Protein backbone atom coordinates (compact mmCIF):
# COMPACT_ATOMS: atom_id res chain seq x y z
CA UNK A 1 -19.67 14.04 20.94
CA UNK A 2 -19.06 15.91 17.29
CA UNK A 3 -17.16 14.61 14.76
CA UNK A 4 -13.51 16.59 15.51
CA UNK A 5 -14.15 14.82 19.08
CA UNK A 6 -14.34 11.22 18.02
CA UNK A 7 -11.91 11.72 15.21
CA UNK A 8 -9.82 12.85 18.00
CA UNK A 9 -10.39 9.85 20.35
CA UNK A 10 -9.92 7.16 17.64
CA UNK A 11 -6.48 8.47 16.94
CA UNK A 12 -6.01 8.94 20.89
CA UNK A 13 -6.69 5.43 21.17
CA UNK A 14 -5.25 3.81 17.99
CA UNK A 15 -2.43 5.93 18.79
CA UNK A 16 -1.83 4.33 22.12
CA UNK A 17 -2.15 1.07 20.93
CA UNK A 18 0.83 1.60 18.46
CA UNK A 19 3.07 2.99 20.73
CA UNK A 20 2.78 0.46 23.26
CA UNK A 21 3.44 -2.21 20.62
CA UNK A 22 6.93 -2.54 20.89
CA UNK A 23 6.89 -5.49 18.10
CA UNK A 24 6.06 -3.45 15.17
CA UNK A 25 9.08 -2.59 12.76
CA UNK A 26 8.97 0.81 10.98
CA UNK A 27 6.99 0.06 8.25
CA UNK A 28 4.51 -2.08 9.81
CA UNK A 29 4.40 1.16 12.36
CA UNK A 30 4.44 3.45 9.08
CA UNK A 31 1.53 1.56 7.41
CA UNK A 32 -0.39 1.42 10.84
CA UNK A 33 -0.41 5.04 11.27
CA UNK A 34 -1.45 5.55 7.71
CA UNK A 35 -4.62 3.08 8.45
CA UNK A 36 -5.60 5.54 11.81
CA UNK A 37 -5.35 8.60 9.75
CA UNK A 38 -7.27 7.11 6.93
CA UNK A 39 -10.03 5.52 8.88
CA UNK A 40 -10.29 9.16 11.02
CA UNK A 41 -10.64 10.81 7.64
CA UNK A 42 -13.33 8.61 6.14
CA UNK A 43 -15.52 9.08 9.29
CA UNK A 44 -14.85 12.80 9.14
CA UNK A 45 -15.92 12.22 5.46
CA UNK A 46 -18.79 10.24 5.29
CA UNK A 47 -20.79 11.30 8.34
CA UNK A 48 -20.83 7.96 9.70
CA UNK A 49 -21.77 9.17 13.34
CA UNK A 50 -24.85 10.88 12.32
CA UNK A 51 -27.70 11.14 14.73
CA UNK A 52 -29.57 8.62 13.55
CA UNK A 53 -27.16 5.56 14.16
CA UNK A 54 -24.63 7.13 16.55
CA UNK A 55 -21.85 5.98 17.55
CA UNK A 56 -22.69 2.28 17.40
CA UNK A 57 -22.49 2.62 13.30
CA UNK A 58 -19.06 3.94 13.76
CA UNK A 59 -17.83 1.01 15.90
CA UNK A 60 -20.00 -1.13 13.15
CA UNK A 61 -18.18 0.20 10.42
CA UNK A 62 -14.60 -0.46 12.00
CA UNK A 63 -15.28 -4.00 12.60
CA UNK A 64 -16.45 -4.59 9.41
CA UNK A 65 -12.66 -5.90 7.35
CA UNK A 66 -14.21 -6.72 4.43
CA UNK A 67 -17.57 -4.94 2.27
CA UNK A 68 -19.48 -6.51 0.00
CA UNK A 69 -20.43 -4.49 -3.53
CA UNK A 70 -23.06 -5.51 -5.61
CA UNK A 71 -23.09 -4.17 -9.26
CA UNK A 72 -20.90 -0.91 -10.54
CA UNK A 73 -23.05 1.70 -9.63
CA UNK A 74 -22.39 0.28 -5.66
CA UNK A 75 -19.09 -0.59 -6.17
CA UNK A 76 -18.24 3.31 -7.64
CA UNK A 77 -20.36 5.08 -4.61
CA UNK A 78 -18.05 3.87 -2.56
CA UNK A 79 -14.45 3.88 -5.16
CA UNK A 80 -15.56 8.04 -5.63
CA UNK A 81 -15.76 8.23 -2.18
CA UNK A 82 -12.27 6.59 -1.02
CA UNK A 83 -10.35 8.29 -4.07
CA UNK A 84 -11.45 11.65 -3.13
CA UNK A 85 -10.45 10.72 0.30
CA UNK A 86 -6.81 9.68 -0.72
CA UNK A 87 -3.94 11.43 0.85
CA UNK A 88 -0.70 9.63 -0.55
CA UNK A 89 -1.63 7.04 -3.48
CA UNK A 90 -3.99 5.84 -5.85
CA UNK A 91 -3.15 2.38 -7.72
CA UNK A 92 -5.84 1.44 -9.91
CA UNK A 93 -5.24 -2.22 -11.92
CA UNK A 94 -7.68 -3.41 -14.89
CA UNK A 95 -8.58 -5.47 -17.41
CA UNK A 96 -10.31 -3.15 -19.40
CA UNK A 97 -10.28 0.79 -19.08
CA UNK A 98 -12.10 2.72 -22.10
CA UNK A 99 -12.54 6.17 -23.15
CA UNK A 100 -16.45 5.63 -22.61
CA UNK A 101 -18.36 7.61 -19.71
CA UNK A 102 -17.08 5.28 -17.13
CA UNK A 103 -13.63 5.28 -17.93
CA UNK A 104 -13.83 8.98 -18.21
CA UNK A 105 -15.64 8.82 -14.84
CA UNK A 106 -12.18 7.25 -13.05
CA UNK A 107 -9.80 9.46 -15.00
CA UNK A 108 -12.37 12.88 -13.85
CA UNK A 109 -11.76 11.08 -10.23
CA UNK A 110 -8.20 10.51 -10.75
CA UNK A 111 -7.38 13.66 -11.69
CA UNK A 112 -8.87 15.23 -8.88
CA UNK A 113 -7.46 13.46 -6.28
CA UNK A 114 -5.73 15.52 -3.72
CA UNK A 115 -2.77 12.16 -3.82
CA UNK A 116 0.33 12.75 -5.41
CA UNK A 117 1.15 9.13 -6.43
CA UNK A 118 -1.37 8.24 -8.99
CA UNK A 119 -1.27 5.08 -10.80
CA UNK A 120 -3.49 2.90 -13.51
CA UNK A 121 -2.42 -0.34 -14.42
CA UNK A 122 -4.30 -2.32 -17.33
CA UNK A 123 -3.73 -5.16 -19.40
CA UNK A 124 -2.65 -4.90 -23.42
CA UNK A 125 -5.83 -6.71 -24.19
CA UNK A 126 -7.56 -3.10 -23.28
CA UNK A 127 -5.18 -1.67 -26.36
CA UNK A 128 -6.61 -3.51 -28.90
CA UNK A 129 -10.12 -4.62 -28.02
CA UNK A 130 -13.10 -1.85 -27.01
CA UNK A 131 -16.50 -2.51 -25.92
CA UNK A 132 -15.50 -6.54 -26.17
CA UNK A 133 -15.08 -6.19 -30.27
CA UNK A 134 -11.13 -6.82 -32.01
CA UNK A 135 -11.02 -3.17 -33.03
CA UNK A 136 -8.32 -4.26 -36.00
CA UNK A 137 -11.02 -6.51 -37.40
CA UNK A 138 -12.10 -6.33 -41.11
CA UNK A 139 -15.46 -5.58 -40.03
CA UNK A 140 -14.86 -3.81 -37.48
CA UNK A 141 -12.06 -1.01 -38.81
CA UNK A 142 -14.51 0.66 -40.82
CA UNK A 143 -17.09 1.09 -37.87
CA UNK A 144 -17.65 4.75 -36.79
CA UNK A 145 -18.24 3.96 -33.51
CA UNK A 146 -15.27 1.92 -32.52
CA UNK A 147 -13.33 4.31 -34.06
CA UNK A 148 -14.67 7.15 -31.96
CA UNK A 149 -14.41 5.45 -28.98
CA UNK A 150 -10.60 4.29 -29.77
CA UNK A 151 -9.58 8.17 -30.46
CA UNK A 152 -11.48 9.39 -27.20
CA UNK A 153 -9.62 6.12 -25.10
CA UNK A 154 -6.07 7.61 -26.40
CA UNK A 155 -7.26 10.99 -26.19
CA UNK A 156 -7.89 10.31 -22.32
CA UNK A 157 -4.84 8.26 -21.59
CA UNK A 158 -2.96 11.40 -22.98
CA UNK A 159 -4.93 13.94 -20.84
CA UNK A 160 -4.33 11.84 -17.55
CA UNK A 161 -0.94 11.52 -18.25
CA UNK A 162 -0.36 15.39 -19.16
CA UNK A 163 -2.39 15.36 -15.11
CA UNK A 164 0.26 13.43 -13.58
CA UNK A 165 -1.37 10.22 -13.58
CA UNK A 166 1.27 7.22 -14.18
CA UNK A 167 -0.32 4.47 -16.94
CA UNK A 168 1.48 1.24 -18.21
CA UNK A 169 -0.25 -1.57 -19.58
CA UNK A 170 1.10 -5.18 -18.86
CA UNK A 171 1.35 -8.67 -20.69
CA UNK A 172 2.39 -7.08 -24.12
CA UNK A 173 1.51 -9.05 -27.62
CA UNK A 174 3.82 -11.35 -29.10
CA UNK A 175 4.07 -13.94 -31.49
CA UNK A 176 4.54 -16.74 -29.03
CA UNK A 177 1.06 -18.40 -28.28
CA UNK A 178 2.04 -17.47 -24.35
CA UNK A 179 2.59 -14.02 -26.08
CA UNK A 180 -0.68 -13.94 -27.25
CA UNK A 181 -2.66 -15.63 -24.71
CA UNK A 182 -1.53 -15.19 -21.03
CA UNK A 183 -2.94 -11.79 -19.86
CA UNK A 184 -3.18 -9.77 -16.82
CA UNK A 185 -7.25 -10.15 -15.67
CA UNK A 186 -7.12 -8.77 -12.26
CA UNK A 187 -8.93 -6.15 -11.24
CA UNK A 188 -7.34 -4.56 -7.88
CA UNK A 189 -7.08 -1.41 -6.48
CA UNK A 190 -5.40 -0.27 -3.72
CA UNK A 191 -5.68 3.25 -2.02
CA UNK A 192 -3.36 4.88 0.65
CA UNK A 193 -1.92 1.67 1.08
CA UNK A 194 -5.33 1.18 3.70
CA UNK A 195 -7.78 -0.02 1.63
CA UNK A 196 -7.90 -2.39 -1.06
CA UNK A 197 -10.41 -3.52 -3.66
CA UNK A 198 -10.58 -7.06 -5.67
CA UNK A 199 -13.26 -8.35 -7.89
CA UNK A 200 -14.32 -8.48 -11.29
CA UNK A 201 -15.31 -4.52 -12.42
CA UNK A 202 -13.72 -3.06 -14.99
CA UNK A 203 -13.70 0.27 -16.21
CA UNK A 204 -15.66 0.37 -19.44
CA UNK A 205 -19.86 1.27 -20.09
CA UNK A 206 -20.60 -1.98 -21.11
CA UNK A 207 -18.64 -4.21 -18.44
CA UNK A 208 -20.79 -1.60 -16.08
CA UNK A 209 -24.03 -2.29 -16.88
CA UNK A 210 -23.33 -6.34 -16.27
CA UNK A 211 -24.28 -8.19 -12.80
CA UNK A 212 -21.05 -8.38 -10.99
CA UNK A 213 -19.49 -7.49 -7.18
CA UNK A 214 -16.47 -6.13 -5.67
CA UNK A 215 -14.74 -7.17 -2.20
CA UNK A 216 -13.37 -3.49 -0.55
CA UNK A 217 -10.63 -4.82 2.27
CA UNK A 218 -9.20 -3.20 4.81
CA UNK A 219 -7.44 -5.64 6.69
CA UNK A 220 -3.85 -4.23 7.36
CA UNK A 221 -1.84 -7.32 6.40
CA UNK A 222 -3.86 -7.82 3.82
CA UNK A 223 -4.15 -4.73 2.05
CA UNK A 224 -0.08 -4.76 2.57
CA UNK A 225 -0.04 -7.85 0.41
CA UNK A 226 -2.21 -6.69 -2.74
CA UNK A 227 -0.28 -3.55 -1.79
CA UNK A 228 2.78 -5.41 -3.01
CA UNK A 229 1.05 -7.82 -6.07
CA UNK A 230 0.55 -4.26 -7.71
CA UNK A 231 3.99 -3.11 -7.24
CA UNK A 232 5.05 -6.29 -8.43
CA UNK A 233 2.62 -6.04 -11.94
CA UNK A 234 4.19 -2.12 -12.11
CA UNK A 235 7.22 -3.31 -12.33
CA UNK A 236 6.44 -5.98 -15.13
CA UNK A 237 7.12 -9.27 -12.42
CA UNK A 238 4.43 -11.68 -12.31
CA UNK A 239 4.10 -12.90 -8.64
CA UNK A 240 3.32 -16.14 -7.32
CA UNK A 241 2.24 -15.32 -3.62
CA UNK A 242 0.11 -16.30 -0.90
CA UNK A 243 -1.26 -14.94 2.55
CA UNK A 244 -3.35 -16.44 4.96
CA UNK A 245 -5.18 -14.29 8.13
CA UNK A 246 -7.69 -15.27 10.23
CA UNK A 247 -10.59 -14.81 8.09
CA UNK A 248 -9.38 -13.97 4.73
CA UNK A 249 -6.59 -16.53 2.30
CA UNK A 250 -5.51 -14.40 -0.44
CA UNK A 251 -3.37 -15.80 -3.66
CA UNK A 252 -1.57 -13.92 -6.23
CA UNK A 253 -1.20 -16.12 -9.42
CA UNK A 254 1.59 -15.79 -11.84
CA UNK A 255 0.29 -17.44 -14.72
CA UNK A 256 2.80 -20.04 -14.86
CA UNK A 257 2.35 -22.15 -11.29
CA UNK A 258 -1.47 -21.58 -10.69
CA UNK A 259 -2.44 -25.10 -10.71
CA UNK A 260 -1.00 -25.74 -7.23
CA UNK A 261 -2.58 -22.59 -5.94
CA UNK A 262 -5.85 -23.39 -7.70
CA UNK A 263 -5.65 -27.06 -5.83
CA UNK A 264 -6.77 -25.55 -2.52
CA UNK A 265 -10.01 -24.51 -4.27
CA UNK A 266 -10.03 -27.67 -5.59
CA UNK A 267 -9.80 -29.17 -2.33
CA UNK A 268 -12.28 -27.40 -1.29
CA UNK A 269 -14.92 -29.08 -3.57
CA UNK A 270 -13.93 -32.14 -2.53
CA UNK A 271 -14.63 -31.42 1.21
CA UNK A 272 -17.93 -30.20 0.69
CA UNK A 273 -20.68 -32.32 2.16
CA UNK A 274 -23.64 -30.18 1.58
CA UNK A 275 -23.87 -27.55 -0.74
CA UNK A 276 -21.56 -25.52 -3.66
CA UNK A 277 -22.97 -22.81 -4.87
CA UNK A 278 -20.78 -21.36 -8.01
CA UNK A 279 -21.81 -18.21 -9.98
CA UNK A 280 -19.49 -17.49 -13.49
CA UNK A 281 -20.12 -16.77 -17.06
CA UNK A 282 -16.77 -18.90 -18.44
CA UNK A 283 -16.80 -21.72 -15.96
CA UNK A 284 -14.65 -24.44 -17.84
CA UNK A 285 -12.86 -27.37 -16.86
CA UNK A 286 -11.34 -28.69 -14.53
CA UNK A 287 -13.85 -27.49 -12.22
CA UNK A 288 -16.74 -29.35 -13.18
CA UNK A 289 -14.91 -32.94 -13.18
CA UNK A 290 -14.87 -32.05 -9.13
CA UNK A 291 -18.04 -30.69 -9.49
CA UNK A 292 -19.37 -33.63 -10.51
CA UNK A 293 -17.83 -35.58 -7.96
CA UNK A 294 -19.22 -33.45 -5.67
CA UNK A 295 -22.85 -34.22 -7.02
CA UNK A 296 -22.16 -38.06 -6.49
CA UNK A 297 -21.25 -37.59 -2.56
CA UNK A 298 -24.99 -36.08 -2.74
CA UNK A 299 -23.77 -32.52 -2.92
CA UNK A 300 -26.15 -30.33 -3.85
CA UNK A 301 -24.15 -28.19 -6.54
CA UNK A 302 -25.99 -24.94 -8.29
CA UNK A 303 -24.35 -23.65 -10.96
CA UNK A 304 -25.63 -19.80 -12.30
CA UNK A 305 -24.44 -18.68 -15.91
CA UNK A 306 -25.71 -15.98 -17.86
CA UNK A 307 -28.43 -16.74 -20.65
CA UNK A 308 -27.02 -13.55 -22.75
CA UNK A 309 -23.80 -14.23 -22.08
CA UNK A 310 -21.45 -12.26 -24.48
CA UNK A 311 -19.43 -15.44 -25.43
CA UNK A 312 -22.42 -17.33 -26.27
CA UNK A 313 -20.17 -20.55 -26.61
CA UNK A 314 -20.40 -20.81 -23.06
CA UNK A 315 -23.80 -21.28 -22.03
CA UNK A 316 -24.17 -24.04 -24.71
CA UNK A 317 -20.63 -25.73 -23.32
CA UNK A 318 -22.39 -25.18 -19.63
CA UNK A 319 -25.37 -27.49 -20.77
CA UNK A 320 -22.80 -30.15 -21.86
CA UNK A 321 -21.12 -30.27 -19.27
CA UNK A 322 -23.95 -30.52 -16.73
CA UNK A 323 -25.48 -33.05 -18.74
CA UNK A 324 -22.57 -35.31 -17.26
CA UNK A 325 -24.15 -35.12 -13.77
CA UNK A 326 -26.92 -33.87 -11.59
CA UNK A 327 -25.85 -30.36 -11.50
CA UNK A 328 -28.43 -27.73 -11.37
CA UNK A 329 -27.74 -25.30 -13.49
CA UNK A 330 -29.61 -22.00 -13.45
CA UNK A 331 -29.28 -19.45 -16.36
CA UNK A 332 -29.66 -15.99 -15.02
CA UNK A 333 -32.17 -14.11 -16.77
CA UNK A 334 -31.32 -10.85 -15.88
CA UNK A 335 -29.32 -9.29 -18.49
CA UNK A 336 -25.50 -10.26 -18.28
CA UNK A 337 -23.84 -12.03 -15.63
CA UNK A 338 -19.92 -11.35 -15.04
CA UNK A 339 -19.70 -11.98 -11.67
CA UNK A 340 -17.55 -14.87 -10.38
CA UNK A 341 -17.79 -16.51 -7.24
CA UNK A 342 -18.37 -20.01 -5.20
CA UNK A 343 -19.79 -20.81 -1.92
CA UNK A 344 -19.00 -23.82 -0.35
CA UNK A 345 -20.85 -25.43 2.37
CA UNK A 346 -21.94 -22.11 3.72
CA UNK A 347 -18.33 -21.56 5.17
CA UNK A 348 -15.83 -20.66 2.46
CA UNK A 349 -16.54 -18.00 -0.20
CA UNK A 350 -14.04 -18.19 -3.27
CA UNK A 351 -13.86 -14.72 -5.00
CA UNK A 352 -11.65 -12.63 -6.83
CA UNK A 353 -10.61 -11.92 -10.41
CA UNK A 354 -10.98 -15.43 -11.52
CA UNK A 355 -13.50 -16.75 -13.73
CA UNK A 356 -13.15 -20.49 -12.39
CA UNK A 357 -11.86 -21.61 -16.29
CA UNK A 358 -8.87 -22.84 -18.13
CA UNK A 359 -7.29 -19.67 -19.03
CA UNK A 360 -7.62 -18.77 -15.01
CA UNK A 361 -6.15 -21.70 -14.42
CA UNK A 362 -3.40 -22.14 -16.37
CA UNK A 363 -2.23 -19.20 -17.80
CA UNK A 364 -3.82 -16.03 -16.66
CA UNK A 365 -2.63 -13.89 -13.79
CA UNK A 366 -5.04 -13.56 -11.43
CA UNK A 367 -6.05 -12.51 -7.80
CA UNK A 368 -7.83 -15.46 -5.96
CA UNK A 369 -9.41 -14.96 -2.43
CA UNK A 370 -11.22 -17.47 0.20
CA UNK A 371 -13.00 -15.79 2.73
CA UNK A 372 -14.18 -17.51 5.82
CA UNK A 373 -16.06 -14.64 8.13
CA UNK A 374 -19.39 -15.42 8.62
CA UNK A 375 -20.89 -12.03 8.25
CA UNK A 376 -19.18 -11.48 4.72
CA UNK A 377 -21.24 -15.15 4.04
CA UNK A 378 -24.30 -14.07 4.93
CA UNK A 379 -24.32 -11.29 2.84
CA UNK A 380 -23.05 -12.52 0.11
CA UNK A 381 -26.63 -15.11 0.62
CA UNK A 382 -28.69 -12.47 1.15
CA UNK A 383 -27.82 -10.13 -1.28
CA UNK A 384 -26.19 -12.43 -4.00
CA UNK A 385 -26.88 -16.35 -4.25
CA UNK A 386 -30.33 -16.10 -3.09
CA UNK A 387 -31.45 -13.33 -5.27
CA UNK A 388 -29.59 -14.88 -8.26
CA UNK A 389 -31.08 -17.71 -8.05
CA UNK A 390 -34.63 -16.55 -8.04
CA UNK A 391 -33.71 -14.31 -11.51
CA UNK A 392 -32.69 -17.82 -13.03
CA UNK A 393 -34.42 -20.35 -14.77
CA UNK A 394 -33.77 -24.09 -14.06
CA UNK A 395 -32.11 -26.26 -16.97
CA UNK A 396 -32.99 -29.58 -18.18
CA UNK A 397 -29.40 -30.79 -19.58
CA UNK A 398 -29.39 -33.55 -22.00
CA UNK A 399 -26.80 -34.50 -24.76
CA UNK A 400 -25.88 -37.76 -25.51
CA UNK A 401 -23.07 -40.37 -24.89
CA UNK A 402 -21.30 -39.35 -28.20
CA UNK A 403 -21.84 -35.45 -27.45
CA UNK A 404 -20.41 -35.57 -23.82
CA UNK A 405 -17.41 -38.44 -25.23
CA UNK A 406 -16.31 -35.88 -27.21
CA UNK A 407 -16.74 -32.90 -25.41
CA UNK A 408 -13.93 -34.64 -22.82
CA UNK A 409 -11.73 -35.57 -25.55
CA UNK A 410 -11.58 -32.14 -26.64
CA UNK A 411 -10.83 -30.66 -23.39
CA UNK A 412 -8.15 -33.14 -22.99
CA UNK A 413 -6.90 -32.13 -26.28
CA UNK A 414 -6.43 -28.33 -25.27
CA UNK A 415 -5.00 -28.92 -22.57
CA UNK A 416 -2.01 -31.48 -24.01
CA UNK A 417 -1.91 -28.32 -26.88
CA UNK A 418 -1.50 -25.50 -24.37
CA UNK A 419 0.74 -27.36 -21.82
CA UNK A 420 3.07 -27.85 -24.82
CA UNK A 421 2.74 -24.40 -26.35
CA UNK A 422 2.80 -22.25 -23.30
């Protein structure tokens, strides 16, 4: 069977399927069709039937809701791929996006996209800080470099606009401290309204070359629902949202009520009975306080956090705080760590956008997801945890009573300041 053939019999088939499903409205029908034509097109595409698998890696790849990508240059292989593919819309959403050779990488991809509804999405933080340095600085307004890289960012912002691309930025500065520090930090984007992608990639050289992963769904309801968090962010509403499928639990977080949404991951630590597994560069309270707890059920908690990590502040903080407890904290040796994620007994896998920290949790908007299939789990062991763990280096924490004392009051202290201010 060739290619036109089983393109041919997986719309004959999806295609009967939808009309004999007399419970779909019209746009659940709309988006439906839109999934068969975009799934025929990407096996058309990519080859996927080729000799040497046959059809079983097409039936493979269907099944498979939710893909696993490890590191940028994995995570854009298969971006490139599904924006050249697009047919109606491309909605990109970012923290960062720089006029550097990966941002002009997107915008190259962008504009060539065959889609007619083109969209990039970032937050004001991107505006004003480039290649993680305050570009209005003292030190840093006189430097050549940032000021090369700021006139090629506005330079391609321009050009992609002049291209038909769509750009807004979100969460602009103010005065207020909520003005000044609740941002925008997901990182979704959604394509054809079939496929979506959440993680923590952004779109700049230097947020490239760090260890970090991407999640590319294509779940119908729940591509549907990040569908609608980036319509919401367009259109300058923060939206406070959840959705719950079989194997996926997916929360949008508005920056102003994520403590009750953060509470089910919190929940989750306090379930576990075996093992927690957490992976983040900013990892704050009030996760450890749980995390702690967790250790004195005899929980066996690993905690991995970047040795170079670009806000050194935090690896020192991590050592406090693990001083507190038995956790075993790891710092990965490999260069910089960005990538944010938790694995809880083996069964629940906490990804997304956030970085498991105060900001996150109190005043950021973020996308937060718990996955429960077992194949996503495995892989994420196989190809994540395990491997991170071997490119760490154990930790012996110590600080003493007056060290920790104080760290707690001080935490307390910011948060009293920021629940008042914010």
């Amino acid at each position: 069977m060739n290619m036109k053939h089983r393109g041919s019999w997986l719309q004959s088939v999806c295609g009967a399927f939808y009309q004999r499903s007399p419970g779909f409205t019209r746009g659940q029908s709309s988006r439906f069709r839109r999934l068969i034509e975009y799934n025929q097109a990407a096996l058309e595409r990519r080859h996927l039937c080729r000799r040497f698998a046959g059809f079983r890696a097409c039936a493979l790849c269907l099944k498979m809701p939710t893909e696993l990508l490890v590191n940028f240059d994995e995570f854009w292989s298969r971006l490139s791929e599904d924006i050249a593919g697009a047919q109606q819309s491309v909605f990109v959403q970012t923290f960062a996006f720089e006029g550097d050779s990966v941002g002009k990488q997107l915008a190259a991809a962008l504009v060539s996209s065959a889609a007619p509804d083109k969209r990039v999405l970032a937050d004001s933080f991107t505006r004003i800080v480039l290649s993680d340095r305050f570009k209005y600085s003292p030190v840093n307004f006189l430097d050549q470099g940032l000021r090369d890289e700021a006139y090629e960012t506005a330079k391609m912002m321009r050009e992609l606009e002049h291209a038909g691309v769509q750009i807004r930025f979100t969460n602009p500065y103010g005065l207020s401290p909520r003005k000044l520090l609740s941002r925008n930090h997901k990182k979704l984007i959604v394509i054809d309204e079939a496929v979506a992608y959440i993680g923590g990639i952004n779109f700049s050289e230097h947020n490239a070359s760090w260890h970090d992963m991407m999640l590319r769904i294509d779940g119908a309801a729940a591509v549907e629902f990040l569908a609608e968090d980036f319509a919401s962010s367009w259109s300058g509403k923060d939206r406070l949202a959840r959705q719950q499928t079989d194997e996926l639990e997916l929360f949008a977080l508005d920056g102003r009520q994520n403590r009750p949404s953060f509470q089910r991951v919190l929940d989750l630590i306090d379930e576990a009975r075996e093992s927690i597994f957490v992976e983040s560069p900013y990892i704050t309270f009030p996760f450890y306080e749980p995390l702690r707890e967790a250790t004195r059920r005899g929980v066996d908690v690993k905690i991995v956090t970047p040795k170079a990590n670009n806000w050194s502040y935090f690896a020192n903080y991590a050592r406090l705080e693990s001083a507190r407890s038995p956790i075993d904290l790891r710092l990965y040796r490999d260069g910089m760590s960005h990538l944010k994620a938790m694995l809880i007994d083996d069964k629940y896998l906490v990804a997304g956008s956030s970085n498991f920290d105060y900001f996150s949790y109190r005043i950021y908007q973020e996308i937060v997801a718990v996955f429960t299939g077992a194949r996503l789990i495995a892989d994420f062991r196989e190809r994540v945890m395990l491997p991170d763990l071997a490119n760490s280096v154990a930790v012996d924490c110590h600080a003493s009573e007056l060290s920790k004392q104080w760290l707690g009051v001080q935490m307390r202290m910011l948060d009293a300041a920021l629940t008042i201010l914010t």
